[in-house]
Amino acid sequence: MQDTLTVILAGGMGSRLAPLTQDRAKPAVPFGGKYRIIDFTLSNCLHSGLRRLLVLTQYKSHSLQKHLRDGWSIFNPELGEYITAVPPQMRKGDAWYEGTADAIYQNLWLLSRSEAKHVVVLSGDHIYRMDYQPMLKQHKKTNAALTIACMEVPAQEASAFGVVGAEADGRIVSFLEKPADPPTLADKPNKSLVSMGIYIFSMEALVEALEADADIDTSSHDFGHDIIPKLIDAQGVYAYRFGSEEGRVSQDVYWRDVGTVDSFYQANMDLLDPVPPIDLYQDDWGIRSYEQQRPPSRTVPSVTGNQGISINSIVANGVVISGGSVQRSILSSNVKVSDGATIMNSILFDDVKIGEHCELRNCIIDKHVTVPDGTKIGYDIQADRERFTISEQGIVVVPEGYHFG
């Protein structure tokens, strides 16, 4: 893989995921009790043998950079391996990154120094497991200017994506970014083929396309809107079907864009299904992360004799459930649940303290929040709305460090 450079786009504002992105970039948002969102993309790279990584950061990047330092300082520079966080350098002007394509255009200097022949462009804010090697193999075999990872979705959901039209040999002949009326597959009229935002470029084609796009004042400097349609007209662009070759990863074929509170919540809840749709337990494809050293979790009786119980939940290290009840929820590290408290269908981030006889349901509580005794969240939407953010589907989000009156 020494002829391949990987660029991970991790600089988006993540405004639709607020307030979870109030003080952190979207790729740094905690997920699944012990991970950060970006850990899935980084783990895919690690297992796929992609070990020359540039992570393009921008907004509220401190938490993300700290996580990269603490959890991902594992590559050996003497072997040509590295993971480097790259904030806006302003080498091409005085602006921050102004689109996905512009983010890479501003770092063409770094790309040219890499001497790579192929560039893998990934997003740092998707939840999925994928072996990139079969896709890279196809890219080289077809001698494509660009290969796009694609998957089938229900046609009614396709308007949220870039919709691809491809011939039988995989060559892409059309690309529509978020069309109101998405075209469907000829043999599956209820399905559309969409882009997953995973690209492999030949270095020459990428540099040429970015330099041409930079001179267009009306361009939004975005891959979906500007770069890909022009490449389809001028050069060979091919689709790679997600899951079409097994590689080394078991084929759960799960991919989620967790860009909203509701999609983030649902992706977490997916982990609690009897058979989760994404397999986190494949021995040779573990999702790497950084986790503080904590004692094992415990469920213990309280002084009143109530038993601490956990039912169908994910409970991280350091959690103590003392006489409380946790059902279908995800508790991150060092959470404390006190006597008589009930937590249902909820996600609690690190260092959350739940007081006695609290009742919580359908909520996300960010780090470092102490919930006073007797507090109810998720039972009176109007009362919750006066204090907290409520998602479209009624999920209550308590921001990091919130102090109850």
Coordinates of C-alpha atoms in Angstrom, one line a residue:
M1 CA 0.0 0.0 0.0
Q2 CA 3.0 2.3 -0.2
D3 CA 1.7 3.7 -3.5
T4 CA -1.5 4.9 -1.7
L5 CA -2.2 7.9 0.4
T6 CA -5.4 8.2 2.5
V7 CA -7.1 11.5 3.2
I8 CA -9.8 11.6 5.9
L9 CA -12.2 14.6 5.8
A10 CA -12.9 15.4 9.5
G11 CA -13.5 19.2 9.4
G12 CA -17.3 19.6 9.1
M13 CA -19.2 21.7 11.6
G14 CA -21.8 19.0 12.4
S15 CA -24.5 21.5 13.1
R16 CA -27.3 19.0 12.7
L17 CA -25.8 17.0 15.5
A18 CA -25.8 19.9 18.0
P19 CA -25.5 20.1 20.9
L20 CA -23.3 17.0 20.8
T21 CA -21.0 19.1 18.5
Q22 CA -21.1 22.2 20.7
D23 CA -17.5 21.7 21.8
R24 CA -16.2 18.9 19.5
A25 CA -16.0 18.0 15.9
K26 CA -18.6 15.4 14.7
P27 CA -15.9 12.7 14.1
A28 CA -15.0 13.0 17.8
V29 CA -18.5 12.5 19.2
P30 CA -18.6 9.4 21.5
F31 CA -20.3 6.3 20.1
G32 CA -21.4 2.9 21.4
G33 CA -20.1 3.3 25.0
K34 CA -16.4 3.3 24.2
Y35 CA -15.6 4.6 20.7
R36 CA -15.5 7.9 18.8
I37 CA -17.2 8.0 15.4
I38 CA -13.9 8.4 13.6
D39 CA -12.6 5.1 15.1
F40 CA -14.6 3.2 12.5
T41 CA -12.9 4.8 9.5
L42 CA -9.5 4.7 11.2
S43 CA -9.9 1.0 12.1
N44 CA -10.9 0.2 8.5
C45 CA -7.7 1.9 7.3
L46 CA -5.6 0.0 9.9
H47 CA -7.0 -3.4 9.0
S48 CA -6.9 -2.7 5.2
G49 CA -3.2 -1.8 5.3
L50 CA -3.7 1.9 4.7
R51 CA -1.2 3.4 7.1
R52 CA -0.3 6.8 5.5
L53 CA -3.2 8.9 6.7
L54 CA -3.9 12.7 6.6
V55 CA -6.8 13.7 8.8
L56 CA -8.0 17.1 7.7
T57 CA -9.4 18.9 10.7
Q58 CA -11.0 22.3 11.1
Y59 CA -13.9 23.2 13.5
K60 CA -13.5 22.6 17.2
S61 CA -10.7 20.1 16.6
H62 CA -9.1 19.9 20.0
S63 CA -11.1 16.9 21.2
L64 CA -10.4 15.1 17.9
Q65 CA -6.7 15.8 17.9
K66 CA -6.4 14.7 21.5
H67 CA -8.1 11.4 20.6
L68 CA -5.8 10.9 17.7
R69 CA -2.8 11.4 20.0
D70 CA -4.1 9.2 22.8
G71 CA -5.6 6.4 20.8
W72 CA -3.9 6.4 17.4
S73 CA -0.2 7.0 18.0
I74 CA 0.5 3.5 16.8
F75 CA 2.1 3.9 13.3
N76 CA 5.9 3.6 12.8
P77 CA 7.4 6.5 10.8
E78 CA 10.5 4.4 10.1
L79 CA 8.3 2.1 8.1
G80 CA 6.7 5.0 6.2
E81 CA 3.6 4.9 8.3
Y82 CA 1.9 7.9 9.9
I83 CA -1.4 9.5 10.9
T84 CA -1.2 13.3 10.8
A85 CA -3.8 15.9 11.7
V86 CA -3.8 18.7 9.2
P87 CA -5.6 21.9 10.1
P88 CA -6.2 24.5 7.4
Q89 CA -2.8 25.7 6.2
M90 CA -4.0 28.5 4.0
R91 CA -1.3 27.7 1.5
K92 CA -3.7 28.5 -1.4
G93 CA -5.2 31.7 0.0
D94 CA -6.5 33.1 3.2
A95 CA -9.7 31.0 3.6
W96 CA -10.6 28.0 5.7
Y97 CA -11.7 24.8 3.9
E98 CA -14.6 25.8 1.7
G99 CA -15.9 22.3 0.7
T100 CA -14.7 18.7 0.5
A101 CA -12.8 19.3 -2.7
D102 CA -11.3 22.6 -1.5
A103 CA -10.0 20.9 1.7
I104 CA -7.8 18.6 -0.4
Y105 CA -7.0 21.3 -2.9
Q106 CA -5.5 23.4 -0.1
N107 CA -3.2 20.4 0.7
L108 CA -2.0 19.5 -2.7
W109 CA 1.5 20.3 -1.5
L110 CA 1.3 17.4 1.0
L111 CA -0.1 15.1 -1.7
S112 CA 2.7 15.9 -4.1
R113 CA 5.3 15.1 -1.3
S114 CA 3.8 11.7 -0.7
E115 CA 4.8 10.4 -4.2
A116 CA 1.6 8.3 -4.1
K117 CA -0.1 7.1 -7.2
H118 CA -3.6 6.6 -5.7
V119 CA -5.5 8.7 -3.1
V120 CA -8.2 7.2 -0.9
V121 CA -10.7 9.9 0.2
L122 CA -12.8 9.0 3.2
S123 CA -15.2 10.7 5.6
G124 CA -14.5 10.6 9.3
D125 CA -18.2 10.6 10.4
H126 CA -19.7 7.4 9.2
I127 CA -20.3 4.1 11.1
Y128 CA -19.4 1.0 9.0
R129 CA -16.8 -1.7 8.6
M130 CA -15.1 -2.1 5.2
D131 CA -12.0 -3.7 3.7
Y132 CA -10.7 -1.1 1.3
Q133 CA -8.3 -3.5 -0.4
P134 CA -10.8 -5.1 -2.8
M135 CA -12.0 -1.7 -3.9
L136 CA -8.4 -0.5 -4.5
K137 CA -7.7 -3.7 -6.4
Q138 CA -10.7 -3.0 -8.7
H139 CA -9.6 0.6 -9.1
K140 CA -6.2 -0.5 -10.3
K141 CA -7.6 -3.2 -12.6
T142 CA -9.9 -0.8 -14.4
N143 CA -7.3 1.9 -14.5
A144 CA -10.0 4.3 -13.4
A145 CA -9.6 8.0 -12.8
L146 CA -12.0 7.6 -9.9
T147 CA -13.8 4.7 -8.2
I148 CA -16.8 5.4 -5.9
A149 CA -18.1 2.9 -3.3
C150 CA -21.8 2.5 -3.7
M151 CA -24.7 0.7 -2.0
E152 CA -28.3 0.1 -2.7
V153 CA -30.9 2.0 -0.6
P154 CA -34.7 2.3 -0.8
A155 CA -35.6 4.8 -3.5
Q156 CA -37.6 7.0 -1.1
E157 CA -34.4 7.5 1.0
A158 CA -32.0 8.1 -2.0
S159 CA -32.7 11.9 -2.2
A160 CA -30.3 12.3 0.8
F161 CA -27.4 11.0 -1.3
G162 CA -25.5 11.3 -4.5
V163 CA -27.4 8.9 -6.9
V164 CA -25.3 6.9 -9.3
G165 CA -26.2 5.5 -12.7
A166 CA -23.9 2.7 -13.8
E167 CA -23.6 0.3 -16.7
A168 CA -23.2 -3.5 -16.3
D169 CA -19.4 -3.3 -16.2
G170 CA -19.6 -0.8 -13.4
R171 CA -18.7 2.3 -15.4
I172 CA -20.7 5.3 -14.0
V173 CA -22.6 7.3 -16.7
S174 CA -24.5 9.7 -14.4
F175 CA -24.3 11.2 -10.9
L176 CA -27.0 13.3 -9.4
E177 CA -26.3 15.0 -6.0
K178 CA -29.4 14.7 -3.7
P179 CA -32.0 14.7 -6.5
A180 CA -35.6 15.3 -5.5
D181 CA -36.8 12.4 -7.7
P182 CA -34.0 9.8 -7.6
P183 CA -33.6 7.4 -10.5
T184 CA -33.9 3.7 -9.7
L185 CA -32.2 0.5 -10.7
A186 CA -33.5 -1.1 -13.9
D187 CA -33.9 -4.5 -12.2
K188 CA -35.0 -3.1 -8.9
P189 CA -37.5 -0.3 -9.4
N190 CA -37.8 0.3 -5.6
K191 CA -34.0 0.7 -5.1
S192 CA -31.4 3.3 -6.0
L193 CA -27.6 3.1 -6.2
V194 CA -26.0 5.8 -4.1
S195 CA -22.5 7.0 -3.2
M196 CA -21.2 6.3 0.2
G197 CA -18.7 9.2 0.1
I198 CA -15.8 6.8 -0.3
Y199 CA -13.5 7.6 -3.2
I200 CA -10.3 6.3 -4.7
F201 CA -8.7 8.7 -7.2
S202 CA -5.6 8.3 -9.4
M203 CA -3.3 11.1 -8.2
E204 CA -3.0 12.6 -11.7
A205 CA -6.8 12.8 -12.2
L206 CA -7.4 14.2 -8.7
V207 CA -4.8 16.9 -9.0
E208 CA -6.0 17.9 -12.5
A209 CA -9.7 18.0 -11.4
L210 CA -8.9 20.1 -8.2
E211 CA -6.8 22.6 -10.0
A212 CA -9.5 23.1 -12.7
D213 CA -12.2 23.4 -10.1
A214 CA -10.3 26.0 -8.1
D215 CA -10.4 28.5 -11.0
I216 CA -14.2 28.4 -11.2
D217 CA -15.7 31.2 -9.1
T218 CA -19.2 29.7 -9.2
S219 CA -18.1 26.3 -7.9
S220 CA -19.0 25.1 -4.4
H221 CA -15.8 23.1 -4.4
D222 CA -17.6 19.9 -3.5
F223 CA -16.9 16.4 -4.8
G224 CA -20.6 15.5 -5.3
H225 CA -21.7 18.8 -6.8
D226 CA -18.7 19.7 -8.9
I227 CA -15.8 17.3 -9.2
I228 CA -17.5 13.9 -9.9
P229 CA -19.9 15.0 -12.7
K230 CA -17.1 16.6 -14.7
L231 CA -14.9 13.5 -14.3
I232 CA -17.7 11.3 -15.5
D233 CA -17.9 13.3 -18.7
A234 CA -14.2 13.4 -19.3
Q235 CA -12.6 10.2 -17.8
G236 CA -13.3 6.7 -16.5
V237 CA -15.3 6.6 -13.3
Y238 CA -16.4 3.3 -11.9
A239 CA -18.7 2.1 -9.1
Y240 CA -17.6 -0.4 -6.5
R241 CA -20.4 -2.3 -4.9
F242 CA -20.1 -2.3 -1.1
G243 CA -19.9 -5.9 0.1
S244 CA -19.4 -7.3 -3.4
E245 CA -16.1 -8.9 -2.4
E246 CA -15.6 -10.2 1.1
G247 CA -12.0 -9.2 1.8
R248 CA -11.2 -9.9 5.4
V249 CA -14.2 -8.3 7.1
S250 CA -17.4 -10.2 7.7
Q251 CA -20.2 -9.0 5.5
D252 CA -22.7 -7.2 7.7
V253 CA -22.9 -4.5 4.9
Y254 CA -23.9 -1.9 7.5
W255 CA -23.3 1.8 6.8
R256 CA -24.8 4.8 8.6
D257 CA -24.3 8.5 8.2
V258 CA -24.9 9.7 11.8
G259 CA -25.3 13.4 10.9
T260 CA -28.4 14.1 12.9
V261 CA -29.4 13.4 16.5
D262 CA -32.0 10.9 15.4
S263 CA -29.7 9.0 13.1
F264 CA -27.0 9.0 15.8
Y265 CA -29.4 7.7 18.4
Q266 CA -30.7 5.0 16.1
A267 CA -27.2 3.8 15.2
N268 CA -26.4 3.4 18.9
M269 CA -29.6 1.6 19.5
D270 CA -28.8 -0.8 16.6
L271 CA -26.0 -2.2 18.8
L272 CA -28.6 -3.4 21.3
D273 CA -30.5 -5.6 18.8
P274 CA -30.4 -9.4 19.7
V275 CA -28.2 -9.8 16.6
P276 CA -26.8 -6.3 15.9
P277 CA -26.7 -5.3 12.2
I278 CA -23.0 -4.3 12.6
D279 CA -20.6 -6.9 13.9
L280 CA -18.3 -5.4 16.5
Y281 CA -17.1 -8.8 17.7
Q282 CA -15.0 -10.1 14.7
D283 CA -11.8 -11.0 16.4
D284 CA -9.5 -9.9 13.6
W285 CA -11.4 -6.7 12.7
G286 CA -11.7 -5.0 16.1
I287 CA -12.6 -1.3 16.3
R288 CA -9.7 0.4 18.0
S289 CA -10.2 3.4 20.3
Y290 CA -8.7 5.1 23.4
E291 CA -10.2 4.2 26.7
Q292 CA -9.1 5.3 30.1
Q293 CA -8.0 2.6 32.6
R294 CA -11.0 2.1 34.8
P295 CA -12.1 -0.7 37.1
P296 CA -14.6 -3.3 35.8
S297 CA -18.3 -2.3 35.8
R298 CA -20.5 -3.4 38.7
T299 CA -24.2 -3.8 39.6
V300 CA -24.5 -3.7 43.3
P301 CA -27.4 -3.5 45.9
S302 CA -28.0 -0.2 47.5
V303 CA -28.1 0.4 51.3
T304 CA -31.9 0.1 51.0
G305 CA -31.7 -3.3 49.6
N306 CA -32.6 -2.5 45.9
Q307 CA -30.6 -4.6 43.5
G308 CA -28.7 -2.8 40.7
I309 CA -29.7 -4.3 37.4
S310 CA -28.8 -4.0 33.7
I311 CA -31.0 -5.5 31.0
N312 CA -30.1 -5.6 27.3
S313 CA -27.6 -2.7 27.8
I314 CA -24.0 -1.8 27.0
V315 CA -22.1 -1.0 30.1
A316 CA -18.5 0.3 29.9
N317 CA -15.6 0.2 32.3
G318 CA -16.0 2.0 35.6
V319 CA -19.8 2.0 35.6
V320 CA -21.5 1.4 39.0
I321 CA -25.2 0.7 39.1
S322 CA -26.1 0.9 42.8
G323 CA -29.7 -0.1 43.3
G324 CA -30.8 1.4 40.0
S325 CA -32.3 -0.1 36.9
V326 CA -30.8 0.2 33.4
Q327 CA -32.8 -1.1 30.4
R328 CA -31.9 -1.0 26.7
S329 CA -29.4 1.8 27.2
I330 CA -25.7 2.5 26.6
L331 CA -23.6 3.7 29.5
S332 CA -20.1 5.0 28.8
S333 CA -17.1 5.0 31.1
N334 CA -17.4 6.0 34.8
V335 CA -21.2 6.5 34.8
K336 CA -22.8 6.2 38.3
V337 CA -26.5 5.2 38.7
S338 CA -27.9 5.7 42.2
D339 CA -30.6 3.9 44.2
G340 CA -34.1 3.7 42.7
A341 CA -33.1 5.4 39.4
T342 CA -34.6 4.1 36.2
I343 CA -32.9 4.5 32.8
M344 CA -34.6 3.3 29.6
N345 CA -33.7 3.7 25.9
S346 CA -31.0 6.2 26.7
I347 CA -27.3 7.0 26.0
L348 CA -25.1 8.3 28.7
F349 CA -21.6 9.6 27.9
D350 CA -18.6 9.5 30.3
D351 CA -18.7 10.7 33.9
V352 CA -22.5 11.2 34.1
K353 CA -23.9 10.9 37.6
I354 CA -27.6 9.9 38.0
G355 CA -29.1 10.8 41.4
E356 CA -31.6 8.7 43.4
H357 CA -35.0 8.0 42.1
C358 CA -34.4 9.7 38.7
E359 CA -36.4 8.6 35.7
L360 CA -34.8 8.9 32.3
R361 CA -36.0 7.6 28.9
N362 CA -35.3 8.4 25.3
C363 CA -32.5 10.8 26.0
I364 CA -28.8 11.4 25.4
I365 CA -26.8 12.9 28.2
D366 CA -23.4 14.3 27.3
K367 CA -20.3 14.2 29.5
H368 CA -19.8 15.6 33.0
V369 CA -23.5 16.0 33.9
T370 CA -24.9 15.4 37.4
V371 CA -28.6 14.7 37.4
P372 CA -30.1 15.7 40.8
D373 CA -32.2 13.3 42.8
G374 CA -35.8 12.8 41.6
T375 CA -35.3 14.4 38.2
K376 CA -37.5 13.2 35.3
I377 CA -36.3 13.5 31.6
G378 CA -38.2 12.2 28.6
Y379 CA -41.6 12.1 30.2
D380 CA -42.8 15.7 29.7
I381 CA -41.7 17.0 26.3
Q382 CA -42.9 20.5 26.9
A383 CA -41.0 20.8 30.1
D384 CA -37.9 19.3 28.5
R385 CA -38.1 21.6 25.6
E386 CA -37.7 24.6 27.9
R387 CA -34.3 23.4 29.0
F388 CA -32.9 21.0 26.4
T389 CA -32.7 20.3 22.7
I390 CA -35.5 17.9 21.4
S391 CA -34.9 16.0 18.1
E392 CA -37.6 15.5 15.5
Q393 CA -38.3 12.0 16.9
G394 CA -38.5 13.2 20.5
I395 CA -35.0 12.4 21.7
V396 CA -33.9 14.7 24.6
V397 CA -30.3 15.9 24.5
V398 CA -28.7 17.2 27.6
P399 CA -25.5 19.1 26.7
E400 CA -22.0 18.5 28.1
G401 CA -21.5 20.0 31.6
Y402 CA -25.1 21.1 32.0
H403 CA -26.0 22.4 35.5
F404 CA -29.5 21.8 36.7
G405 CA -31.0 24.8 38.5

